[in-house]
């Protein structure tokens, strides 16, 4: 699939692009501002051209593609004229001769037809009188560009009864005598016979230019053809007053000029199997007079007639010489040496770099053998990638290039294409000869929604917070070699590899989800396509939970409900509606330190971080899945709450402390209490 932006249109409330898919030959519209749900365009966009203006027109194979502006979405219309460019020539013509006049007629399914007789330019003229004796060529051309030729012959004039020959010129009177000049072919050759009348005195040896009536060297008449020889006459003031000039093998008399015969290329191919299978050679020629024939000593029993200058000759592996000859007399010839390589058994394998069994040495592609095991890694621990150094040249570090985005062909590739991120350098361990790259710090800033300032931020208020913001694809390359590739998920778990075609719910509660009346939250699901080659995260509605094997558990309605979301270690988000009176305080004052529950690290409180503290609890509940899922709140890298209730903005918080009891067999009731502090929004993930 190849996409091309045709135009950008700015309306009163939004900006749109017209996108042309050159493969499918379709146009679609995409809203680029504002980011979010599509708006109905308002107003009339400014365009430097009118509706109906042809933006592009090009040829695709035998079709003509025309892109024209229109007044409604997607604002560009595609017109495909199938088989517009003619490839099969059905032009037929003939030349009919009567006396010295030739009449040309032709038929074609692609009129109009143009004609040309005996040189000149193409025109609509079909009748050409006054043609000279000899062989001529007529040409025909139709509107599709097809061109053919037809030969015709104008016969020599009937023999003149006058034994002196063919009258060419006359002049006089000179001294009372009129001179007539005749052309005659004798056994001795071509001559000029001079006759004058009333023949009262002898023939003059010379005359003046004025008496001759022509300049010396002036062409007399148009000349004519004797076979393929052109005969012309030029005036002179000395007897016999005409000079005969001839042009042998004249194209104007139908002589065909044969271009030099040459072998343009010889392409040998190895056998496709072991002996006795033969290899082959493709011979390409140009020039010469057809038909062209080829011969290889010891291989071809008879000459091979080439078709349009091309032919294929089968032969076992070895060194040979091919000879080609045309039909001229004598024949034009050309020679070329070539070698057919021996059979080499193919290495059949998968040549897709993204496949788990990619074989860079494969000489015969069979991507039906490709196996895709989607490599998924956690975003929040370090992402160590080891490179074993095999270069004999002593070095102290290895340089690698990191790419991130979405793999070509991915359903969301257009929104986040795979791009170069940075060049990394890792020191080589002198003991193990291994260089270790940690790509996590470079991938975390690429996670989340793209803001207007060009940076990404994990923001629960983003419209794509539950889908595109949760993952990205990465590729680490050392030189041209891909060291590792896969997907990173917004999760705090250890590395995981998934190979399944079934959707995987991303929730810390496993197959059981808590529900509270009046509160709702979406569920993120990890999906796979292309047998695991592509992966993406989607948002599903509660009506689809049963198909995923997820069951809901309705919780008691909390007092003073306070919704809280957090990044789930399993990927996606956890969700709980806490209960209890919200207790606000400033027990963590500016300049004080405190221990964060999620990481166990000491943090420093500053005016930009400390806001207010909130103490809430879950109230009693039961269920192992709920207990274990809620405990992940303690080690979540990012937490939000909704101080304004359902529908209000989600505000990031830091978990200060909390009672997170473990699940115990036989225990049926649990209650968690949590304290957290509002935190300033961050432009990289985490707090």
PDB file of N, CA and C in Angstrom, residues 8 130 149 156 170 192 207 251 271 274 311 387 441 457 500 505:
ATOM      1  N   UNK A   8      -4.302  19.613   1.316  1.00  0.00           N
ATOM      2  CA  UNK A   8      -4.661  19.913   2.699  1.00  0.00           C
ATOM      3  C   UNK A   8      -5.674  21.054   2.679  1.00  0.00           C
ATOM      4  N   UNK A 130       1.441  11.512 -59.793  1.00  0.00           N
ATOM      5  CA  UNK A 130       2.755  11.937 -60.263  1.00  0.00           C
ATOM      6  C   UNK A 130       3.907  11.244 -59.583  1.00  0.00           C
ATOM      7  N   UNK A 149       3.842  -0.292 -42.690  1.00  0.00           N
ATOM      8  CA  UNK A 149       4.317   0.144 -44.010  1.00  0.00           C
ATOM      9  C   UNK A 149       3.842  -0.838 -45.075  1.00  0.00           C
ATOM     10  N   UNK A 156       7.929   1.674 -65.028  1.00  0.00           N
ATOM     11  CA  UNK A 156       8.579   2.599 -65.956  1.00  0.00           C
ATOM     12  C   UNK A 156       7.630   2.923 -67.119  1.00  0.00           C
ATOM     13  N   UNK A 170      14.949  19.410 -74.145  1.00  0.00           N
ATOM     14  CA  UNK A 170      15.138  20.037 -75.454  1.00  0.00           C
ATOM     15  C   UNK A 170      15.369  21.524 -75.262  1.00  0.00           C
ATOM     16  N   UNK A 192      23.549   9.559 -73.741  1.00  0.00           N
ATOM     17  CA  UNK A 192      22.649  10.630 -74.165  1.00  0.00           C
ATOM     18  C   UNK A 192      22.768  10.741 -75.693  1.00  0.00           C
ATOM     19  N   UNK A 207      27.420  25.410 -76.435  1.00  0.00           N
ATOM     20  CA  UNK A 207      26.463  26.501 -76.528  1.00  0.00           C
ATOM     21  C   UNK A 207      26.640  27.366 -75.294  1.00  0.00           C
ATOM     22  N   UNK A 251      17.541   4.362 -51.146  1.00  0.00           N
ATOM     23  CA  UNK A 251      16.310   4.104 -50.388  1.00  0.00           C
ATOM     24  C   UNK A 251      15.072   4.642 -51.090  1.00  0.00           C
ATOM     25  N   UNK A 271      20.729 -24.754 -14.312  1.00  0.00           N
ATOM     26  CA  UNK A 271      19.617 -25.719 -14.305  1.00  0.00           C
ATOM     27  C   UNK A 271      18.797 -25.582 -13.026  1.00  0.00           C
ATOM     28  N   UNK A 274      19.216 -31.107 -10.561  1.00  0.00           N
ATOM     29  CA  UNK A 274      20.480 -31.794 -10.855  1.00  0.00           C
ATOM     30  C   UNK A 274      20.449 -32.424 -12.243  1.00  0.00           C
ATOM     31  N   UNK A 311      15.514 -15.200 -28.252  1.00  0.00           N
ATOM     32  CA  UNK A 311      15.288 -16.634 -28.240  1.00  0.00           C
ATOM     33  C   UNK A 311      15.967 -17.270 -27.041  1.00  0.00           C
ATOM     34  N   UNK A 387      24.702  -7.738  22.769  1.00  0.00           N
ATOM     35  CA  UNK A 387      25.304  -7.944  21.459  1.00  0.00           C
ATOM     36  C   UNK A 387      26.650  -8.607  21.660  1.00  0.00           C
ATOM     37  N   UNK A 441      14.961   3.753  28.484  1.00  0.00           N
ATOM     38  CA  UNK A 441      14.850   5.215  28.676  1.00  0.00           C
ATOM     39  C   UNK A 441      14.497   5.962  27.398  1.00  0.00           C
ATOM     40  N   UNK A 457       2.885  11.943  25.901  1.00  0.00           N
ATOM     41  CA  UNK A 457       2.662  11.925  27.333  1.00  0.00           C
ATOM     42  C   UNK A 457       1.594  10.896  27.648  1.00  0.00           C
ATOM     43  N   UNK A 500      -0.188 -15.870  19.876  1.00  0.00           N
ATOM     44  CA  UNK A 500      -1.575 -16.318  19.905  1.00  0.00           C
ATOM     45  C   UNK A 500      -2.369 -15.486  18.928  1.00  0.00           C
ATOM     46  N   UNK A 505      -6.974  -9.875  27.377  1.00  0.00           N
ATOM     47  CA  UNK A 505      -7.388  -8.716  28.178  1.00  0.00           C
ATOM     48  C   UNK A 505      -6.211  -8.176  28.979  1.00  0.00           C
TER      49      UNK A 505
END
